[in-house]
Backbone as a chain_set.jsonl record, in Angstrom:
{"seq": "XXXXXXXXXXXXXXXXXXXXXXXXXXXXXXXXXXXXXXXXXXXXXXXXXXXXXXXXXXXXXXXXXXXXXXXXXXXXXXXXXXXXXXXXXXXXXXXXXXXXXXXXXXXXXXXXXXXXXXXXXXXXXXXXXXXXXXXXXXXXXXXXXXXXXXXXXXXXXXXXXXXXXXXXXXXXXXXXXXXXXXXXXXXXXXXXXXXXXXXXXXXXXX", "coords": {"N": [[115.43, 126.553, 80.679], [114.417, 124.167, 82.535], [113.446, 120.315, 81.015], [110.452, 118.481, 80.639], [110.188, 115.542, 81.243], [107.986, 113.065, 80.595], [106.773, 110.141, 81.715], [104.689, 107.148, 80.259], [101.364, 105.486, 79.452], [98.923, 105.237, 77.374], [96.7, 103.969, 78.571], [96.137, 104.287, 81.333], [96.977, 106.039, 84.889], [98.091, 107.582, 83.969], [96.943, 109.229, 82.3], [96.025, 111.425, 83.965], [97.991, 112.944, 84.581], [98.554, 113.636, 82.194], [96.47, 115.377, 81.396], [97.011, 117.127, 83.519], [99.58, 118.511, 82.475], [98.912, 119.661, 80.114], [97.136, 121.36, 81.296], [99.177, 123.306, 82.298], [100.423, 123.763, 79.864], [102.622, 123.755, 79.512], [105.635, 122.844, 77.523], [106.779, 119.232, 77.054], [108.156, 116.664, 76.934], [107.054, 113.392, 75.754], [107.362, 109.693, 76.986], [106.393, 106.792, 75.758], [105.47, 103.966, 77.515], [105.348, 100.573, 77.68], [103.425, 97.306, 79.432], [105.171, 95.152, 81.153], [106.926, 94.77, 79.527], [108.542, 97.81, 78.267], [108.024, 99.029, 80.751], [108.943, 97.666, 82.824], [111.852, 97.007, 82.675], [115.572, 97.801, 83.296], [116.617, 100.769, 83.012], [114.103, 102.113, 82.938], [113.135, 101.574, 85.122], [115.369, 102.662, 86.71], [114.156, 104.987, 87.125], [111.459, 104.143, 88.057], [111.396, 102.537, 90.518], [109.268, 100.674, 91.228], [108.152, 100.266, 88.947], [106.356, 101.006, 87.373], [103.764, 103.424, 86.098], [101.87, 106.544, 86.284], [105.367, 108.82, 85.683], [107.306, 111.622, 85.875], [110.205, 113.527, 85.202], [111.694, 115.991, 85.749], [114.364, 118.087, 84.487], [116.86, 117.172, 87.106], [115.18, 116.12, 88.343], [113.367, 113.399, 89.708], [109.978, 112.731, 89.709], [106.95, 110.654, 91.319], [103.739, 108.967, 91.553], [100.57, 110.146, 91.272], [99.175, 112.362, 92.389], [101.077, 113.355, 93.592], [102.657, 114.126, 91.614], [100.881, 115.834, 90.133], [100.813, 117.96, 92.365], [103.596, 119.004, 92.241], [103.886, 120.085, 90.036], [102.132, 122.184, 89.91], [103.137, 123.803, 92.037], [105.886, 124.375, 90.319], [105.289, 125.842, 88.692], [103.887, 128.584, 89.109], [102.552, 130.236, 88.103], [100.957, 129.716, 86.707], [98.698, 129.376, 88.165], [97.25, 127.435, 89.226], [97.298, 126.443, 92.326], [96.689, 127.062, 95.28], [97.845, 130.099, 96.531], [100.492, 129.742, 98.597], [100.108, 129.699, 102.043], [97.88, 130.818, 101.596], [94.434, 130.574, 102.418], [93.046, 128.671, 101.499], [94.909, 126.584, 100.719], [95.732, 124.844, 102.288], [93.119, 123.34, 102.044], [93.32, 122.65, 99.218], [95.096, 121.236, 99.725], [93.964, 118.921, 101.608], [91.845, 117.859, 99.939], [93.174, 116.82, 97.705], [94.964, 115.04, 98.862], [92.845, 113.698, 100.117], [91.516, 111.988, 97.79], [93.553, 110.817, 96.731], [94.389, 109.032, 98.272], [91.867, 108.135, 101.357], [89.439, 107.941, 99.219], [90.333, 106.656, 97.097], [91.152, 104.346, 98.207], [88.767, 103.049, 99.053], [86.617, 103.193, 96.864], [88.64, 101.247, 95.197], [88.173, 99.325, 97.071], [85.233, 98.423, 96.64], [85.386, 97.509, 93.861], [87.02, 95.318, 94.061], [85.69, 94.177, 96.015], [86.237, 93.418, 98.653], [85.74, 92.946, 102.087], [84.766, 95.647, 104.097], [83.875, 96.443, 107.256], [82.175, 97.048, 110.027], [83.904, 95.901, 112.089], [86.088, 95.876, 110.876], [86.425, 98.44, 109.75], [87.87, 100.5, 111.211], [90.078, 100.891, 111.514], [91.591, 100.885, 108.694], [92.131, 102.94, 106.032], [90.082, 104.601, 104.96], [88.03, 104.413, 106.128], [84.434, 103.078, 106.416], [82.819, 102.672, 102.589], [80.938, 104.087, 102.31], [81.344, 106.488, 103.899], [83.34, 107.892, 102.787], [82.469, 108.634, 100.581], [80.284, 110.291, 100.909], [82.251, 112.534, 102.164], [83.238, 113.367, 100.066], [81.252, 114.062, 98.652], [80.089, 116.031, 100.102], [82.295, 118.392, 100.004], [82.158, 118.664, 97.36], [79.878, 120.333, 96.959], [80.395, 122.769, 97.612], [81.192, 124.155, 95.694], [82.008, 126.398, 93.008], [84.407, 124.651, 92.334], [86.887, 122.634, 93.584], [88.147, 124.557, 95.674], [86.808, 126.445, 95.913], [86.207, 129.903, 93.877], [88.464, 129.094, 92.397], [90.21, 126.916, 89.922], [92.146, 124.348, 89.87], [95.03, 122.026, 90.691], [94.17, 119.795, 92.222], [91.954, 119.675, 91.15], [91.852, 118.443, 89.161], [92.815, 116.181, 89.543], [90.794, 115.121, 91.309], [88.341, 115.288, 89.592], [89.411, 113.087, 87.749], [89.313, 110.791, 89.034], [86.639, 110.398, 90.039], [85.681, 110.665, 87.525], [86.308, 108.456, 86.553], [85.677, 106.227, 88.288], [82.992, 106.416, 88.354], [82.766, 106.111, 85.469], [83.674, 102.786, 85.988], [81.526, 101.916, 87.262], [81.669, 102.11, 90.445], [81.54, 104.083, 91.891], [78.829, 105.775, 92.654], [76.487, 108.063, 90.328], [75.847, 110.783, 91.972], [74.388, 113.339, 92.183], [75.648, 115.957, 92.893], [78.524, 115.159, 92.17], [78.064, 114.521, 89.169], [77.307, 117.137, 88.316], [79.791, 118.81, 88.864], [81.72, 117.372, 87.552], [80.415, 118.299, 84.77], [81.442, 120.577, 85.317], [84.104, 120.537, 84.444], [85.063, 119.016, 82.896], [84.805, 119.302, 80.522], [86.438, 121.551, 79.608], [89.572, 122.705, 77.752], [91.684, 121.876, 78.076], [91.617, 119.058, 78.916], [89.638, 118.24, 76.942], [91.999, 118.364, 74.799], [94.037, 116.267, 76.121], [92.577, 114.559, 76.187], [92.109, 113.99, 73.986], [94.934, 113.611, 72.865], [95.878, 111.013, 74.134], [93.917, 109.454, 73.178], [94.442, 109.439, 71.054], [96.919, 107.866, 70.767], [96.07, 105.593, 71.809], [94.91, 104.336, 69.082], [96.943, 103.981, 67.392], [97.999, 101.918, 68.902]], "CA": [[114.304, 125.906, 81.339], [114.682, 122.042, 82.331], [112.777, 119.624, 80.301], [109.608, 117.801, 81.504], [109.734, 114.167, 80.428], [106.633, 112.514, 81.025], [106.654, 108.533, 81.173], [102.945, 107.356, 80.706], [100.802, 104.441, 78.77], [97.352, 105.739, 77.572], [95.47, 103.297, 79.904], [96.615, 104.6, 82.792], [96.925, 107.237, 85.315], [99.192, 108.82, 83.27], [95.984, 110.253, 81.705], [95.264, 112.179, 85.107], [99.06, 114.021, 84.705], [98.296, 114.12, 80.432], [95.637, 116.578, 81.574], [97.641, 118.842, 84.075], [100.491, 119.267, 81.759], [97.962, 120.052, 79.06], [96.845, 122.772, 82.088], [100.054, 124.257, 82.315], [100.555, 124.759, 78.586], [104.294, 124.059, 78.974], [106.041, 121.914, 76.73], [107.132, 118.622, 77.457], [107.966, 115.374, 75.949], [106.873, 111.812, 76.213], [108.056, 108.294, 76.872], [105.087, 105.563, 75.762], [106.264, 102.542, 77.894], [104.622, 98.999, 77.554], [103.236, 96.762, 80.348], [105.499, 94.015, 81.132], [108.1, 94.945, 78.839], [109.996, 98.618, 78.694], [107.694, 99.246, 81.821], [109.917, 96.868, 83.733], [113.18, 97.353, 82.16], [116.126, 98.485, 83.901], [116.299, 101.69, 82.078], [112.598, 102.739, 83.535], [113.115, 100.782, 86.92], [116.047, 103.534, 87.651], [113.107, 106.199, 87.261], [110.596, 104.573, 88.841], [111.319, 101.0, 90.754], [107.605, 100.238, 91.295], [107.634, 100.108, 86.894], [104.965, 101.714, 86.929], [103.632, 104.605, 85.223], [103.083, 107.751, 85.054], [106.478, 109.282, 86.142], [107.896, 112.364, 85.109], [111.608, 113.965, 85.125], [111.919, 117.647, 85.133], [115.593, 118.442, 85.094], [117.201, 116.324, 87.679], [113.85, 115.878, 89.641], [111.654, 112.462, 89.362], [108.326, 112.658, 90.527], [106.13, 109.145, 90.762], [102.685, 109.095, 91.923], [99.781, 111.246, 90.795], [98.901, 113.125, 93.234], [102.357, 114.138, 94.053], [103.239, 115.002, 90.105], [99.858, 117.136, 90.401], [101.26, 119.352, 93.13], [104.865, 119.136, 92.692], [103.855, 120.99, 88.755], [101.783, 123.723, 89.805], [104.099, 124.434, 92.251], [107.042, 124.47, 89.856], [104.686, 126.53, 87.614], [103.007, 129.505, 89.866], [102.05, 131.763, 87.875], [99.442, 129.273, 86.284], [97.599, 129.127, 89.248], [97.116, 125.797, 89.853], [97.567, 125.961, 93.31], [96.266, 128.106, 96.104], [98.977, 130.693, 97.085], [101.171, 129.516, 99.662], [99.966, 130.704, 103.35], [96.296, 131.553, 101.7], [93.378, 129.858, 103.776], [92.487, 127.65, 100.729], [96.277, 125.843, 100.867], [95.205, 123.754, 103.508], [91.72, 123.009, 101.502], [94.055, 122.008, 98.252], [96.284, 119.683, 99.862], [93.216, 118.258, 102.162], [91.306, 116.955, 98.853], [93.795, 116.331, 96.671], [95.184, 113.714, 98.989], [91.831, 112.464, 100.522], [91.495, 111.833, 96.743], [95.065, 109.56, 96.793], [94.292, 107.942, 99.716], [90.668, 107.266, 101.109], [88.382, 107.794, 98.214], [90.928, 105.352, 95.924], [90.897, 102.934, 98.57], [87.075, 102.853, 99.33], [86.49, 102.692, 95.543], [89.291, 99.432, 95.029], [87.944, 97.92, 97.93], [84.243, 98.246, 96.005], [85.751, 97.254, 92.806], [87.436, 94.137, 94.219], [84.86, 93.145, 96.315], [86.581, 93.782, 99.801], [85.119, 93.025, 103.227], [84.547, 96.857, 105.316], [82.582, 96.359, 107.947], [82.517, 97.744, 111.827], [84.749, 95.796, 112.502], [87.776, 96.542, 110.206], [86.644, 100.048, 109.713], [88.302, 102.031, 112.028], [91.897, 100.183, 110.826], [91.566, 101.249, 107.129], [92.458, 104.413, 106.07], [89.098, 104.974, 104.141], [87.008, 103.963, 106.797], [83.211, 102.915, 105.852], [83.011, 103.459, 101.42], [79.83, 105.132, 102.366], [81.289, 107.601, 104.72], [84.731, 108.766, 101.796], [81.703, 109.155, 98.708], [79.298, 111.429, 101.557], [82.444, 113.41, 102.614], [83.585, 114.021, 98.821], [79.479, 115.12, 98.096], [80.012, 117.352, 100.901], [83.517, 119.099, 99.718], [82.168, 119.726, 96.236], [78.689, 120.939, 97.129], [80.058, 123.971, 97.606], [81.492, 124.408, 94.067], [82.315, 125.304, 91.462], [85.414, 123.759, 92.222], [87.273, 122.252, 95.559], [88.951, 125.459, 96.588], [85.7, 127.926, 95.668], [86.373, 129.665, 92.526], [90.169, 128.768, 91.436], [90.608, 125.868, 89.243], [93.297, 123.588, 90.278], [95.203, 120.805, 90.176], [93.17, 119.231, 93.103], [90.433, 119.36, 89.971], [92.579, 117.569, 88.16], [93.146, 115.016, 90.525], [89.283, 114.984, 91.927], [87.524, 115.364, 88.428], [89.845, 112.131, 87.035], [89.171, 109.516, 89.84], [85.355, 110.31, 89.777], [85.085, 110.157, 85.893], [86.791, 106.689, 86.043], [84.791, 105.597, 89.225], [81.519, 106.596, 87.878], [82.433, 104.936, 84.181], [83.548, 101.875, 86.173], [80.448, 101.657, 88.454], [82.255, 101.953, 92.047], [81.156, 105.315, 92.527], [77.645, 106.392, 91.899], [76.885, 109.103, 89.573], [75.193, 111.416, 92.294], [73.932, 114.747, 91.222], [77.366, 116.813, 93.03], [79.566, 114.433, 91.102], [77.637, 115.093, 87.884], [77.382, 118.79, 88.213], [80.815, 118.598, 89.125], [82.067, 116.525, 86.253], [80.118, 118.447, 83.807], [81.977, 121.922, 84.931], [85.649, 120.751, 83.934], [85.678, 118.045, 81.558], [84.554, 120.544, 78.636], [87.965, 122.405, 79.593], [90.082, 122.929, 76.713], [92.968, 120.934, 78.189], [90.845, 117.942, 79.455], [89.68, 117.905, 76.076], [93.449, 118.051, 74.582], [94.548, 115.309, 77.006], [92.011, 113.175, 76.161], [92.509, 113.355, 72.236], [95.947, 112.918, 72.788], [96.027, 109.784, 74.552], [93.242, 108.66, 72.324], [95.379, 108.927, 69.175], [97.828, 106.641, 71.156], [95.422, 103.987, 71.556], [94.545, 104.114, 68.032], [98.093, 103.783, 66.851], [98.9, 100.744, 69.15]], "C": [[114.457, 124.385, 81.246], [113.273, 121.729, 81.239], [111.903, 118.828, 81.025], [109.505, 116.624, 80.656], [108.711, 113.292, 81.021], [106.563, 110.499, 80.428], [104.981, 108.075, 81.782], [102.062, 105.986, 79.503], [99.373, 105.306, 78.379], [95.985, 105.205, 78.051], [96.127, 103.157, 81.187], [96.549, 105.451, 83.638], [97.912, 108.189, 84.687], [98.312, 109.679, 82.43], [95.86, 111.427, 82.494], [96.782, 113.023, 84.7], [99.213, 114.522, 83.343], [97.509, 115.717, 80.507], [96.004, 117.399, 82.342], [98.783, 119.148, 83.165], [99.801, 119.958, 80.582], [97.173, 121.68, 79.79], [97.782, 123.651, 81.779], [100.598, 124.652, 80.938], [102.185, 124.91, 78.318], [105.13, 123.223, 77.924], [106.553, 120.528, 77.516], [107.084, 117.161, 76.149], [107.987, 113.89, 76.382], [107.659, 110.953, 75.732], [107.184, 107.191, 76.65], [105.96, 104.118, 76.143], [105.463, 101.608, 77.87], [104.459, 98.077, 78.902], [104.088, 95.487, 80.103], [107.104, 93.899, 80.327], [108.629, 96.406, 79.007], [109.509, 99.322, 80.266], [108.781, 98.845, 83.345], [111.686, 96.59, 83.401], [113.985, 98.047, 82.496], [116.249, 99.861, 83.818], [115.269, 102.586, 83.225], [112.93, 102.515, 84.846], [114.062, 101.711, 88.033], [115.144, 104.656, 87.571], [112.46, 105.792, 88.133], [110.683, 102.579, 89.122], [110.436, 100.285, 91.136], [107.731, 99.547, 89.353], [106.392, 99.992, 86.962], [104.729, 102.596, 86.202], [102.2, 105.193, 85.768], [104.483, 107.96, 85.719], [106.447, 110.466, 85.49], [109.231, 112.424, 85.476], [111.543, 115.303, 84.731], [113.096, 118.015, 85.967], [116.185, 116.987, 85.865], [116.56, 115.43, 88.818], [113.215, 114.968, 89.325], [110.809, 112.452, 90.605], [107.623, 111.448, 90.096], [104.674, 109.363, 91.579], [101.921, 110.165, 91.841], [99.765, 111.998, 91.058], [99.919, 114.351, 93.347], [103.043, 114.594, 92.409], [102.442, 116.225, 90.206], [100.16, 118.588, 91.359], [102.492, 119.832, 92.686], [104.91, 120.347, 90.914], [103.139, 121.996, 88.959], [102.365, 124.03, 90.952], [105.349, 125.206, 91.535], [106.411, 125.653, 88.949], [103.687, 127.761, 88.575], [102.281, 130.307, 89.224], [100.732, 131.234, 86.696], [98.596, 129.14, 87.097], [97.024, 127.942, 89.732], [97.089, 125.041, 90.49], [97.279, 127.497, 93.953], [97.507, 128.975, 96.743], [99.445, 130.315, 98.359], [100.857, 130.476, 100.568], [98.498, 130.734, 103.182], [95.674, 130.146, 102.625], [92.66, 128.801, 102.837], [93.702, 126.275, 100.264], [95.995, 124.747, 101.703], [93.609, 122.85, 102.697], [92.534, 122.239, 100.122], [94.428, 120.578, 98.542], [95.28, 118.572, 100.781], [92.719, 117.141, 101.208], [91.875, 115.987, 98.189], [94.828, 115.374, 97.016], [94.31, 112.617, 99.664], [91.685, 111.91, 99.486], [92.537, 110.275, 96.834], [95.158, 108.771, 97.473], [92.894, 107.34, 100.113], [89.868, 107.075, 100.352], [89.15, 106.796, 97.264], [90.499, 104.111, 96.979], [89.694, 102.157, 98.754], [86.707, 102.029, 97.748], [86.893, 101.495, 95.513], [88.561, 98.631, 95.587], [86.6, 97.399, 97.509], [84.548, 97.565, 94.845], [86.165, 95.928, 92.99], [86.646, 93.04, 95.28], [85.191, 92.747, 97.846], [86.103, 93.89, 100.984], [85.561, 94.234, 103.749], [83.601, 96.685, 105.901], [82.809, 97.099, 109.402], [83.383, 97.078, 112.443], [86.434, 95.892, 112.623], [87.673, 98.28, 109.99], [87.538, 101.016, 109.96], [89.995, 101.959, 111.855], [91.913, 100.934, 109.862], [91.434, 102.574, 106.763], [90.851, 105.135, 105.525], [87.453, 104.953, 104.989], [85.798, 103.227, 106.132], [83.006, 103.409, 104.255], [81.863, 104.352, 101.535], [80.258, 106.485, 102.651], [82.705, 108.67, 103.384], [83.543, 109.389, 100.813], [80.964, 110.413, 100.203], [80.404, 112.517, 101.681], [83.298, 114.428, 101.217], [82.351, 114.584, 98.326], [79.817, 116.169, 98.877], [80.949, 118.575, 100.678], [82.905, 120.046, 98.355], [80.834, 120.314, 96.329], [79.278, 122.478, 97.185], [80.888, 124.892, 96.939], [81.983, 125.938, 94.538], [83.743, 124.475, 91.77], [86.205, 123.628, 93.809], [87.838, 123.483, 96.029], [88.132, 126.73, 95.532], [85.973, 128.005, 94.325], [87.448, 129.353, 91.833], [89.764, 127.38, 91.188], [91.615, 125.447, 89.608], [93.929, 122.201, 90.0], [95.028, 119.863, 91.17], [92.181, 118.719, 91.923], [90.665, 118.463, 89.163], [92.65, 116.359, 88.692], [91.542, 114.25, 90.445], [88.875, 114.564, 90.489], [87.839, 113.816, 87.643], [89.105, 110.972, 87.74], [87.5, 109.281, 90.098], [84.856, 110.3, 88.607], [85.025, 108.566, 86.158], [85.635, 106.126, 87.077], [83.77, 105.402, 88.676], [81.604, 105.466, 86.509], [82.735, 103.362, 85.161], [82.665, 101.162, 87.559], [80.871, 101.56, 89.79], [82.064, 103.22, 91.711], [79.894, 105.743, 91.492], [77.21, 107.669, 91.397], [75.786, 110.304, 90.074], [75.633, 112.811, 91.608], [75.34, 116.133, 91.436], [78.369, 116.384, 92.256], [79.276, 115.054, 89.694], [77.756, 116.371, 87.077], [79.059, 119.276, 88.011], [81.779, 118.367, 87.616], [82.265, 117.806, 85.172], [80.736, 120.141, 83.595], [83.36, 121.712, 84.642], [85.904, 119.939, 83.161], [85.39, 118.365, 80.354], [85.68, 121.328, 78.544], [88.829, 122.239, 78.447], [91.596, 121.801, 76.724], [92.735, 119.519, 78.402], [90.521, 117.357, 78.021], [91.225, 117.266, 75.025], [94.059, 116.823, 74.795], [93.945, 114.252, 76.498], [92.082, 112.868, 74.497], [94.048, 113.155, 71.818], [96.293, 111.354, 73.298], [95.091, 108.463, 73.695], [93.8, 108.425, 71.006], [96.532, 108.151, 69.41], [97.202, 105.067, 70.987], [95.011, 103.782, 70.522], [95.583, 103.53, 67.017], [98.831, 102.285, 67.25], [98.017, 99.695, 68.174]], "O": [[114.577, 123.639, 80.274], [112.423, 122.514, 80.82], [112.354, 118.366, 82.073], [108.902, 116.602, 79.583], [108.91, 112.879, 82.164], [106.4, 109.915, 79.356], [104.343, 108.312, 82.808], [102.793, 105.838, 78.523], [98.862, 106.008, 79.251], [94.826, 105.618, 78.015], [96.514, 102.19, 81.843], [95.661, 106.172, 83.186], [98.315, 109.31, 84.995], [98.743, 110.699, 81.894], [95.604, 112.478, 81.905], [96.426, 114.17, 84.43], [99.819, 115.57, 83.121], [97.8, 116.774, 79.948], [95.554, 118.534, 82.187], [98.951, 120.366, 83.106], [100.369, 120.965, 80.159], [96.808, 122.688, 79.185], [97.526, 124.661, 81.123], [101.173, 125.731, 80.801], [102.83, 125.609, 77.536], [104.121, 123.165, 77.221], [106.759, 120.713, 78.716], [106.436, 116.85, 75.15], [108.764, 113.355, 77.171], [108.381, 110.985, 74.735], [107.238, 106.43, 77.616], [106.738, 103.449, 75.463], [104.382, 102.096, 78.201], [105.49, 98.085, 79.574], [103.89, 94.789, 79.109], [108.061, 93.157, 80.546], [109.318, 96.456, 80.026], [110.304, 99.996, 80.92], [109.149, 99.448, 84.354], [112.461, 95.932, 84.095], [113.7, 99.22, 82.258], [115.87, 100.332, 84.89], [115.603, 103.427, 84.06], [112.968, 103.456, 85.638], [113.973, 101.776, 89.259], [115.651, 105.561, 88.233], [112.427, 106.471, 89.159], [110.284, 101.672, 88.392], [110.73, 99.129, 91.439], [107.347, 98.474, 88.888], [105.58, 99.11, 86.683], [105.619, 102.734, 85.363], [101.282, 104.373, 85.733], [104.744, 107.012, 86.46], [105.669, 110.568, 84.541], [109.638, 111.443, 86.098], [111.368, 115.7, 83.579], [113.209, 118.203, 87.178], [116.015, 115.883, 85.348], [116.945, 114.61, 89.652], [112.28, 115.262, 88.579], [110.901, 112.269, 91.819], [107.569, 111.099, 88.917], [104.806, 110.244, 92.429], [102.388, 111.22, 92.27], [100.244, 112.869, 90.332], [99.807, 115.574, 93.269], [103.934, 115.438, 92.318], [102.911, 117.357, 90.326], [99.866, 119.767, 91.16], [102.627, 121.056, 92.681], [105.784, 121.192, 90.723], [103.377, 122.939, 88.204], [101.951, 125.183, 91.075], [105.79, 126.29, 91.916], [107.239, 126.436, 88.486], [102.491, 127.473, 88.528], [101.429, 131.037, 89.73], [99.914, 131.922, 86.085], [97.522, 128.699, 86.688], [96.328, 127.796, 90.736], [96.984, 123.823, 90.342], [97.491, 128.611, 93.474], [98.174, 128.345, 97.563], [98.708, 130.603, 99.302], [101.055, 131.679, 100.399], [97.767, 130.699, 104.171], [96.197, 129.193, 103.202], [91.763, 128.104, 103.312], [93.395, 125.261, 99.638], [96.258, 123.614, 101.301], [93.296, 121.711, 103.044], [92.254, 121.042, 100.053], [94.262, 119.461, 98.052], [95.657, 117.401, 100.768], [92.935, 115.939, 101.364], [91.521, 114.823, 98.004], [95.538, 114.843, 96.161], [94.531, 111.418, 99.836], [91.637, 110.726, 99.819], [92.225, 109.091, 96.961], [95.919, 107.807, 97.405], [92.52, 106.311, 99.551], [89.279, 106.004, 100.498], [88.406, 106.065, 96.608], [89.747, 103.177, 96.704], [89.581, 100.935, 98.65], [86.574, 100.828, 97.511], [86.108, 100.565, 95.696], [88.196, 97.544, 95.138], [86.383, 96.212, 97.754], [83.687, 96.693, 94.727], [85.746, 95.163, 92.122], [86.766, 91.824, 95.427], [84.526, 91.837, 98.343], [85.902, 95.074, 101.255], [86.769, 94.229, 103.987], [82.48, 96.712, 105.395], [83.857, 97.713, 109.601], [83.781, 97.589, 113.49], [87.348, 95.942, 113.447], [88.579, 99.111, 110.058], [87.911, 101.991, 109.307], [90.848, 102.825, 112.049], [92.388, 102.021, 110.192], [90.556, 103.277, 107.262], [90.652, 106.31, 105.835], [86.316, 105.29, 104.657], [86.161, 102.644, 105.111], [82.977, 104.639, 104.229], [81.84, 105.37, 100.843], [79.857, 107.475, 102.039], [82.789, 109.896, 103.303], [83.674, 110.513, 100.328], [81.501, 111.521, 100.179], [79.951, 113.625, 101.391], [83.749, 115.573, 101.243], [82.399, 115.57, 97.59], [79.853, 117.283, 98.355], [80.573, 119.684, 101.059], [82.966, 121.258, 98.148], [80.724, 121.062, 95.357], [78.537, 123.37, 96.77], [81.25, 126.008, 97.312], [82.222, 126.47, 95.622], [83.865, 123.457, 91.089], [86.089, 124.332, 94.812], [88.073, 123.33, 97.228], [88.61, 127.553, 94.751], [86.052, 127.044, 93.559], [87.377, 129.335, 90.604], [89.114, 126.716, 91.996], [92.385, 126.39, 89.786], [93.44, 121.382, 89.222], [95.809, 118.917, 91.06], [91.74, 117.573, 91.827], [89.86, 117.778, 88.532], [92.466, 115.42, 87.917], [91.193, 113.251, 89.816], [89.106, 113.387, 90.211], [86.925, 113.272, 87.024], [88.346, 110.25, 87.092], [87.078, 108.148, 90.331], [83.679, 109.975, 88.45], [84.11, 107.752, 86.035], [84.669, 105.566, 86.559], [83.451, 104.242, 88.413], [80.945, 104.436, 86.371], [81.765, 102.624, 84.99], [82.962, 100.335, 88.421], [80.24, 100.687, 90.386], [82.864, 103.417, 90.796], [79.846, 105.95, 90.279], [77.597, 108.587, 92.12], [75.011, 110.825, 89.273], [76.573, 113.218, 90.926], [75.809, 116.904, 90.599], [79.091, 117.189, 91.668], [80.004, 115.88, 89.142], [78.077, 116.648, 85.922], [79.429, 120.011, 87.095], [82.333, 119.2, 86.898], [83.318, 118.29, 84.757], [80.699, 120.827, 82.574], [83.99, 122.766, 84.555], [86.999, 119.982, 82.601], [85.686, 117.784, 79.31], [85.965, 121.817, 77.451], [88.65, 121.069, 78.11], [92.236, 121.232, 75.839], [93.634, 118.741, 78.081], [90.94, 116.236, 77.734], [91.426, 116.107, 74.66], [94.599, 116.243, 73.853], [94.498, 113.166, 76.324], [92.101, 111.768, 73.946], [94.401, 112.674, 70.741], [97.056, 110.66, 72.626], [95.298, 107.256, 73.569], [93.658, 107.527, 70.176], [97.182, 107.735, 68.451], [97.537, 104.015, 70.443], [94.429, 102.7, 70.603], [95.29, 102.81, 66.062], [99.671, 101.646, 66.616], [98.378, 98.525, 68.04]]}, "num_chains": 1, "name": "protein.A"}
């Protein structure tokens, strides 16, 4: 079985892929890289020439960006379920979220966070359109729970559940009552928990 090496900081999104490998229950081993220093270091830069983080490496495979670690592992991993069976009628509902997620709901958020002119007139340019219209059409997805693709757990949830914790703690996304509800059915998860006391005994150590 290849090896999953996981390159990741514990203030980062490398929390959001801490908690799906913590799903899948498989082994793997980390790389704690530093901003500015082994982040950007040739070394890392042939993994991931953004030097960024997270990354992984499973086998001869790197994967960079969240989203796309999130699928590309419960694919590699089927038989955790982590992903709507290829062909089913909720496959299309997976990959819908879990890159409106990566795409307009991040950008809406940033552009709240940084303070970003959207108006009617740039709207219809910007992938995110109006931030009003990405937060109404993510209330509307999970309204009809428990989780984005009915009852399977996924790594859509994983995705979704991360970028609306952080939003909500950093006030660009308000902490309506679907979010909340939402929230409060997967971040008691056993791996969520895991994830998050692992990364927390990182930041305690630096």
């Amino acid at each position: 079985m290849n090896t999953i090496t996981f390159y990741t900081h514990p203030y980062s999104r490398g929390r959001i892929v801490r908690w799906m490998l913590e799903e899948l229950g498989e082994p793997y081993d980390v790389q704690l890289l530093e901003y500015g220093s082994t982040m950007k270091a040739p070394e890392y830069l042939a993994i991931n020439p953004m030097g960024k983080v997270p990354a992984i490496k499973h086998g001869d495979t790197v994967v960079t960006e969240v989203a796309a670690i999130c699928a590309y592992l419960a694919d590699q991993f089927p038989e955790k379920n982590l992903a709507p069976a290829s062909g089913s009628k909720m496959r299309g509902t997976y990959y819908r979220w879990m890159f409106f997620v990566a795409g307009p709901l991040e950008m809406a958020t940033t552009s709240k966070a940084f303070g970003w002119k959207i108006d009617d007139e740039n709207a219809v340019s910007i992938g995110c359109g109006h931030y009003q219209d990405a937060i109404d059409a993510m209330v509307t997805a999970l309204e009809k729970g428990p989780y984005i693709c009915g009852d399977q757990f996924t790594a859509a949830d994983v995705l979704i559940g991360s970028y609306l914790g952080w939003g909500i703690m950093q006030k660009n996304i308000e902490p309506l009552p679907a979010f909340t509800a939402y929230l409060a059915r997967i971040e008691g998860r056993d791996a969520a928990r895991r994830a998050n006391e692992l990364d927390d005994a990182l930041i305690k150590q630096d």
